[in-house]
Amino acid sequence: MTPRPIIIDTDPGTDDAIAIWLALASPELDVLGITAVAGNVPLALTERNARQLCELAGRSDMKVFAGCARPLLRPLVTAEEFHGENGLGSTDLPQPTMPLQPGHAVDWLVDTLMAAGDGEITLCPLGPLTNIAMALVKEPRILPKVREVVLMGGGFFEGGNITPAAEFNIYCDPHAAYTVFSSGVKLTMMPLDVTHQARTNRDRIAAVRAIGTPVGVAAAAMMTSHGAHEEADRDKDGGPLHDPCVIAYLLEPNLFGGRLCNVQVETGSEVTMGMTVVDWWGVTDGAKNCTVMNRIDADGYFALITERLARL
Ligand code: RIB
Ligand code: CA
């Protein structure tokens, strides 16, 4: 079986970390490179964190690029309260020795996509969509080269986690999200409606910690940190593990369920800025531009994560 070529665009990020490790542990995927974007923490940290995560997984060969340091139009909003000052919770990984790749991530995205065949590469954004939007604006001819964009972001019945209306990745750069959602690219969205069903409860954290490897121990620490801050409902055990849903979907799509809908991104009102307006009931004739996931087999999801992280 030929591994599926993917590019991970990310703002690590404790949940991004586990998504990256899940991808690196899975032979079904060929991670062509990792592009860092400002989001949870500033770019200087997200690109460093990405390199640290690759090295801990024994992948110092991975190409990591630094992308956009701020959203297209709005000032950068970060999320240290969820991910800690360093972006990786309470986990201090060794300083990276692997190099950051020269050049801008957006240029590498464009060059890599333009050199690929039509429908060849899957883009996996786990943070604000700034890099992806910039690539689409810089070189619209990349559009047919993209097999699919599978992203973590948005929310509809579940509302928002950074404002009552908006989820962080979309809110952080709503104009980039508008650009991507209106581009015509094939989209699959993992919103809060699905990620809030996947919580890092004590048993799930213990299973990952029991792996006993540096990645397993670090992942358990990040899941614990995530749960302590991230939308941890008082009546639920643990916090939602958002970003690995993107990678898990590529590996085991049957873990998820959803519906093809029209999705628009609000950029007009400060009250609803960054809201993903999902026509779930089909009450408009808007183009069905996005498969919106709202169901997950949470036990199967964490079993997959645990099994795969044990391989690193
Ligand atoms: O709202 C959750 C998303 O915002 C996740 O991608 C998390 O890492 C943060 O970037
Ligand atoms: Ca993220």
CSV table of C-alpha atoms and ligand atoms in Angstrom, one decimal:
chain,number,residue,atom,x,y,z
A,1,MET,CA,0.0,0.0,0.0
A,2,THR,CA,1.4,3.4,-1.0
A,3,PRO,CA,1.6,5.8,2.0
A,4,ARG,CA,-0.7,8.8,1.7
A,5,PRO,CA,1.4,12.0,1.3
A,6,ILE,CA,0.4,14.6,3.8
A,7,ILE,CA,1.6,18.0,5.0
A,8,ILE,CA,0.9,19.0,8.7
A,9,ASP,CA,0.4,22.7,9.3
A,10,THR,CA,0.5,23.2,13.1
A,11,ASP,CA,0.8,25.5,16.1
A,12,PRO,CA,2.1,23.1,18.8
A,13,GLY,CA,0.3,23.0,21.1
A,14,THR,CA,-0.2,20.1,23.4
A,15,ASP,CA,-2.8,18.4,21.3
A,16,ASP,CA,-0.9,19.2,18.1
A,17,ALA,CA,2.0,17.3,19.6
A,18,ILE,CA,0.0,14.1,19.9
A,19,ALA,CA,-1.4,14.6,16.4
A,20,ILE,CA,2.2,14.9,15.0
A,21,TRP,CA,3.4,11.8,16.9
A,22,LEU,CA,0.3,9.9,15.7
A,23,ALA,CA,1.2,10.8,12.1
A,24,LEU,CA,4.9,10.0,12.5
A,25,ALA,CA,4.0,6.6,14.0
A,26,SER,CA,1.7,5.6,11.1
A,27,PRO,CA,3.2,3.9,8.0
A,28,GLU,CA,-0.1,4.6,6.1
A,29,LEU,CA,1.0,8.3,6.0
A,30,ASP,CA,4.0,9.9,4.3
A,31,VAL,CA,4.6,13.2,6.2
A,32,LEU,CA,6.3,15.3,3.5
A,33,GLY,CA,6.9,18.1,5.9
A,34,ILE,CA,5.6,20.1,8.9
A,35,THR,CA,4.8,23.8,8.5
A,36,ALA,CA,4.6,25.9,11.7
A,37,VAL,CA,2.2,28.8,12.1
A,38,ALA,CA,1.6,31.3,14.9
A,39,GLY,CA,-1.4,30.3,17.1
A,40,ASN,CA,-1.4,28.8,20.5
A,41,VAL,CA,2.0,30.5,21.1
A,42,PRO,CA,4.1,32.7,18.8
A,43,LEU,CA,5.8,31.3,15.7
A,44,ALA,CA,9.3,31.2,17.3
A,45,LEU,CA,7.9,28.7,19.8
A,46,THR,CA,5.6,26.7,17.5
A,47,GLU,CA,8.5,26.0,15.0
A,48,ARG,CA,10.8,25.1,17.9
A,49,ASN,CA,8.2,22.9,19.5
A,50,ALA,CA,7.6,21.1,16.2
A,51,ARG,CA,11.3,20.3,15.9
A,52,GLN,CA,11.5,19.2,19.5
A,53,LEU,CA,8.5,16.8,19.0
A,54,CYS,CA,10.1,15.3,15.9
A,55,GLU,CA,13.4,14.7,17.6
A,56,LEU,CA,11.7,13.1,20.6
A,57,ALA,CA,10.1,10.7,18.1
A,58,GLY,CA,13.4,9.9,16.5
A,59,ARG,CA,12.6,11.9,13.4
A,60,SER,CA,15.3,14.6,13.2
A,61,ASP,CA,15.2,14.0,9.4
A,62,MET,CA,11.7,15.6,9.2
A,63,LYS,CA,11.5,18.9,7.3
A,64,VAL,CA,10.1,21.7,9.6
A,65,PHE,CA,9.4,25.1,8.1
A,66,ALA,CA,8.4,28.4,9.8
A,67,GLY,CA,5.4,30.1,8.3
A,68,CYS,CA,3.4,33.1,9.1
A,69,ALA,CA,4.0,34.9,12.4
A,70,ARG,CA,0.6,36.6,12.5
A,71,PRO,CA,-2.9,36.4,11.0
A,72,LEU,CA,-3.7,38.0,7.6
A,73,LEU,CA,-5.4,41.0,9.0
A,74,ARG,CA,-5.9,40.8,12.8
A,75,PRO,CA,-3.3,41.0,15.6
A,76,LEU,CA,-2.2,37.6,16.9
A,77,VAL,CA,-4.2,36.1,19.7
A,78,THR,CA,-2.4,33.3,21.6
A,79,ALA,CA,-3.6,30.6,24.1
A,80,GLU,CA,-0.9,30.2,26.7
A,81,GLU,CA,-3.6,29.7,29.3
A,82,PHE,CA,-4.4,26.4,27.6
A,83,HIS,CA,-1.0,25.3,26.4
A,84,GLY,CA,1.4,26.9,28.8
A,85,GLU,CA,4.0,29.6,28.2
A,86,ASN,CA,6.1,27.3,26.1
A,87,GLY,CA,3.2,25.8,24.2
A,88,LEU,CA,3.8,22.2,25.4
A,89,GLY,CA,2.1,22.5,28.8
A,90,SER,CA,4.4,21.6,31.7
A,91,THR,CA,6.7,19.5,29.5
A,92,ASP,CA,10.2,20.8,28.9
A,93,LEU,CA,11.7,18.9,26.0
A,94,PRO,CA,15.4,19.2,25.1
A,95,GLN,CA,16.4,22.1,22.9
A,96,PRO,CA,16.2,20.9,19.2
A,97,THR,CA,19.4,20.1,17.4
A,98,MET,CA,17.7,19.4,14.0
A,99,PRO,CA,17.7,22.5,11.8
A,100,LEU,CA,14.8,24.6,10.8
A,101,GLN,CA,14.5,24.4,7.0
A,102,PRO,CA,15.5,27.6,5.2
A,103,GLY,CA,12.8,29.5,3.4
A,104,HIS,CA,9.3,30.4,4.2
A,105,ALA,CA,6.7,27.6,4.8
A,106,VAL,CA,4.3,29.2,2.4
A,107,ASP,CA,6.9,29.1,-0.4
A,108,TRP,CA,7.6,25.4,0.4
A,109,LEU,CA,3.9,24.6,0.4
A,110,VAL,CA,3.5,26.2,-3.0
A,111,ASP,CA,6.6,24.6,-4.5
A,112,THR,CA,5.7,21.2,-3.1
A,113,LEU,CA,2.2,21.3,-4.3
A,114,MET,CA,3.1,22.6,-7.8
A,115,ALA,CA,5.6,19.8,-8.2
A,116,ALA,CA,2.9,17.2,-7.2
A,117,GLY,CA,0.3,15.5,-9.3
A,118,ASP,CA,-3.3,16.6,-9.3
A,119,GLY,CA,-5.2,15.5,-6.1
A,120,GLU,CA,-2.0,14.0,-4.7
A,121,ILE,CA,-1.3,15.8,-1.3
A,122,THR,CA,-3.6,16.0,1.7
A,123,LEU,CA,-3.2,19.1,3.9
A,124,CYS,CA,-3.7,18.7,7.6
A,125,PRO,CA,-4.1,22.1,9.3
A,126,LEU,CA,-4.1,21.9,13.1
A,127,GLY,CA,-4.0,25.6,13.9
A,128,PRO,CA,-5.0,28.9,12.3
A,129,LEU,CA,-5.3,28.7,8.5
A,130,THR,CA,-2.9,31.6,7.8
A,131,ASN,CA,-0.2,29.5,5.9
A,132,ILE,CA,-2.8,27.7,3.9
A,133,ALA,CA,-4.7,30.8,2.9
A,134,MET,CA,-1.4,32.6,1.9
A,135,ALA,CA,-0.4,29.7,-0.3
A,136,LEU,CA,-3.8,29.7,-2.0
A,137,VAL,CA,-3.6,33.5,-2.6
A,138,LYS,CA,0.0,33.4,-3.7
A,139,GLU,CA,-0.5,30.5,-6.2
A,140,PRO,CA,-4.1,29.6,-7.0
A,141,ARG,CA,-2.9,26.9,-9.3
A,142,ILE,CA,-2.2,24.7,-6.2
A,143,LEU,CA,-5.9,24.1,-5.8
A,144,PRO,CA,-6.2,21.0,-8.1
A,145,LYS,CA,-3.0,19.6,-6.5
A,146,VAL,CA,-4.7,19.3,-3.1
A,147,ARG,CA,-6.5,16.0,-2.6
A,148,GLU,CA,-8.3,17.3,0.5
A,149,VAL,CA,-7.9,19.6,3.5
A,150,VAL,CA,-8.7,17.8,6.7
A,151,LEU,CA,-8.6,20.5,9.5
A,152,MET,CA,-9.4,20.9,13.1
A,153,GLY,CA,-11.5,24.0,13.7
A,154,GLY,CA,-14.9,25.5,14.0
A,155,GLY,CA,-18.0,24.5,15.9
A,156,PHE,CA,-21.7,24.7,15.4
A,157,PHE,CA,-24.1,23.2,17.9
A,158,GLU,CA,-21.2,23.2,20.4
A,159,GLY,CA,-20.6,26.9,20.1
A,160,GLY,CA,-17.1,28.3,20.6
A,161,ASN,CA,-14.2,28.0,23.0
A,162,ILE,CA,-12.5,31.4,22.6
A,163,THR,CA,-15.7,33.4,22.2
A,164,PRO,CA,-19.3,32.1,22.6
A,165,ALA,CA,-19.4,31.9,18.8
A,166,ALA,CA,-16.0,30.9,17.6
A,167,GLU,CA,-13.4,28.1,18.0
A,168,PHE,CA,-9.8,29.2,18.5
A,169,ASN,CA,-8.2,28.2,15.2
A,170,ILE,CA,-10.9,29.9,13.1
A,171,TYR,CA,-11.1,32.9,15.4
A,172,CYS,CA,-7.4,33.5,15.5
A,173,ASP,CA,-7.4,34.1,11.7
A,174,PRO,CA,-11.0,34.4,10.5
A,175,HIS,CA,-10.0,35.9,7.1
A,176,ALA,CA,-7.6,33.0,6.4
A,177,ALA,CA,-10.4,30.6,7.3
A,178,TYR,CA,-12.8,32.6,5.0
A,179,THR,CA,-10.3,32.3,2.2
A,180,VAL,CA,-9.9,28.5,2.6
A,181,PHE,CA,-13.6,27.7,3.1
A,182,SER,CA,-14.5,29.8,0.0
A,183,SER,CA,-11.6,28.4,-2.2
A,184,GLY,CA,-13.5,25.4,-3.6
A,185,VAL,CA,-10.9,23.0,-2.1
A,186,LYS,CA,-12.3,19.7,-0.8
A,187,LEU,CA,-12.8,20.2,3.0
A,188,THR,CA,-13.3,17.9,6.0
A,189,MET,CA,-13.7,19.7,9.3
A,190,MET,CA,-13.2,18.4,12.8
A,191,PRO,CA,-15.1,20.9,14.9
A,192,LEU,CA,-15.6,21.2,18.7
A,193,ASP,CA,-18.8,19.2,18.1
A,194,VAL,CA,-16.7,16.1,17.6
A,195,THR,CA,-13.6,16.9,19.6
A,196,HIS,CA,-15.5,17.7,22.7
A,197,GLN,CA,-16.6,14.0,22.7
A,198,ALA,CA,-13.0,12.9,22.9
A,199,ARG,CA,-11.8,13.6,26.5
A,200,THR,CA,-8.6,12.8,28.1
A,201,ASN,CA,-9.9,11.0,31.1
A,202,ARG,CA,-7.7,9.4,33.7
A,203,ASP,CA,-7.9,5.9,32.2
A,204,ARG,CA,-6.9,7.1,28.8
A,205,ILE,CA,-4.0,9.1,30.2
A,206,ALA,CA,-2.9,6.2,32.2
A,207,ALA,CA,-2.9,3.9,29.1
A,208,VAL,CA,-0.6,6.4,27.3
A,209,ARG,CA,1.7,6.8,30.3
A,210,ALA,CA,2.0,3.1,30.6
A,211,ILE,CA,3.7,3.0,27.2
A,212,GLY,CA,6.7,4.1,29.2
A,213,THR,CA,8.7,5.5,26.4
A,214,PRO,CA,9.8,9.2,26.3
A,215,VAL,CA,7.0,9.9,23.8
A,216,GLY,CA,4.4,8.1,25.9
A,217,VAL,CA,5.4,9.8,29.1
A,218,ALA,CA,5.5,13.2,27.4
A,219,ALA,CA,2.2,12.6,25.7
A,220,ALA,CA,0.5,11.6,29.0
A,221,ALA,CA,1.9,14.8,30.6
A,222,MET,CA,0.5,16.9,27.8
A,223,MET,CA,-2.9,15.2,28.0
A,224,THR,CA,-2.9,15.9,31.7
A,225,SER,CA,-2.0,19.5,31.1
A,226,HIS,CA,-4.6,19.8,28.4
A,227,GLY,CA,-7.3,18.4,30.6
A,228,ALA,CA,-6.4,20.7,33.4
A,229,HIS,CA,-7.1,23.9,31.4
A,230,GLU,CA,-8.9,23.1,28.1
A,231,GLU,CA,-12.6,23.4,28.4
A,232,ALA,CA,-12.5,20.8,31.1
A,233,ASP,CA,-16.1,20.7,32.0
A,234,ARG,CA,-16.6,20.2,35.7
A,235,ASP,CA,-19.0,17.3,35.0
A,236,LYS,CA,-16.7,15.7,32.5
A,237,ASP,CA,-13.5,13.8,33.1
A,238,GLY,CA,-10.6,15.6,31.3
A,239,GLY,CA,-10.3,18.0,28.4
A,240,PRO,CA,-11.0,17.5,24.7
A,241,LEU,CA,-8.1,16.1,22.6
A,242,HIS,CA,-8.8,18.1,19.4
A,243,ASP,CA,-6.0,17.9,16.8
A,244,PRO,CA,-5.3,14.1,16.6
A,245,CYS,CA,-8.9,13.7,15.2
A,246,VAL,CA,-7.5,15.0,11.9
A,247,ILE,CA,-4.8,12.3,11.7
A,248,ALA,CA,-7.1,9.6,13.2
A,249,TYR,CA,-9.6,10.3,10.4
A,250,LEU,CA,-7.0,9.6,7.8
A,251,LEU,CA,-6.0,6.4,9.5
A,252,GLU,CA,-9.5,5.1,10.5
A,253,PRO,CA,-12.3,7.2,8.9
A,254,ASN,CA,-14.9,4.8,10.3
A,255,LEU,CA,-14.2,6.2,13.8
A,256,PHE,CA,-16.0,9.3,12.6
A,257,GLY,CA,-19.4,10.4,11.2
A,258,GLY,CA,-20.7,13.6,9.8
A,259,ARG,CA,-22.5,15.3,6.9
A,260,LEU,CA,-21.6,17.3,3.8
A,261,CYS,CA,-22.8,20.9,4.4
A,262,ASN,CA,-22.5,24.4,3.4
A,263,VAL,CA,-20.1,26.2,5.8
A,264,GLN,CA,-19.4,29.9,5.8
A,265,VAL,CA,-17.0,31.9,8.0
A,266,GLU,CA,-18.2,35.0,9.7
A,267,THR,CA,-15.8,38.0,9.3
A,268,GLY,CA,-18.2,40.9,9.6
A,269,SER,CA,-19.3,41.2,13.2
A,270,GLU,CA,-17.0,41.3,16.3
A,271,VAL,CA,-19.7,39.4,18.2
A,272,THR,CA,-19.6,36.4,15.9
A,273,MET,CA,-16.1,36.9,14.3
A,274,GLY,CA,-14.7,33.6,13.3
A,275,MET,CA,-18.0,31.7,13.7
A,276,THR,CA,-18.4,28.7,11.3
A,277,VAL,CA,-21.9,29.0,10.1
A,278,VAL,CA,-22.9,25.4,9.3
A,279,ASP,CA,-26.1,24.8,7.2
A,280,TRP,CA,-26.6,21.4,9.0
A,281,TRP,CA,-30.3,21.2,8.0
A,282,GLY,CA,-29.8,22.3,4.4
A,283,VAL,CA,-32.1,25.3,4.7
A,284,THR,CA,-30.1,27.2,2.0
A,285,ASP,CA,-28.9,26.3,-1.4
A,286,GLY,CA,-25.3,27.2,-0.5
A,287,ALA,CA,-22.7,25.0,-2.1
A,288,LYS,CA,-21.9,22.0,0.1
A,289,ASN,CA,-18.2,22.8,0.5
A,290,CYS,CA,-17.3,20.9,3.7
A,291,THR,CA,-17.9,17.5,5.4
A,292,VAL,CA,-18.6,18.4,9.0
A,293,MET,CA,-17.9,15.7,11.5
A,294,ASN,CA,-20.1,15.4,14.6
A,295,ARG,CA,-19.7,11.8,15.7
A,296,ILE,CA,-16.6,9.9,17.0
A,297,ASP,CA,-15.9,6.5,18.6
A,298,ALA,CA,-13.9,8.0,21.4
A,299,ASP,CA,-12.7,4.7,22.8
A,300,GLY,CA,-11.5,3.6,19.4
A,301,TYR,CA,-9.8,7.0,18.9
A,302,PHE,CA,-7.8,6.7,22.1
A,303,ALA,CA,-7.0,3.0,21.5
A,304,LEU,CA,-5.6,4.0,18.1
A,305,ILE,CA,-3.5,6.8,19.7
A,306,THR,CA,-2.2,4.5,22.4
A,307,GLU,CA,-1.3,1.7,20.0
A,308,ARG,CA,0.5,4.0,17.6
A,309,LEU,CA,2.4,6.1,20.1
A,310,ALA,CA,3.8,2.9,21.5
A,311,ARG,CA,5.6,2.4,18.1
A,312,LEU,CA,7.7,5.5,18.5
B,1,RIB,O1,-9.7,25.1,19.6
B,1,RIB,C1,-8.8,24.0,19.6
B,1,RIB,C2,-7.7,24.3,18.7
B,1,RIB,O2,-7.0,25.5,19.1
B,1,RIB,C3,-6.6,23.2,18.7
B,1,RIB,O3,-6.0,23.1,17.4
B,1,RIB,C4,-5.6,23.7,19.7
B,1,RIB,O4,-4.3,23.2,19.5
B,1,RIB,C5,-5.6,25.2,19.4
B,1,RIB,O5,-4.8,25.4,18.3
B,2,CA,CA,-3.5,23.3,17.2
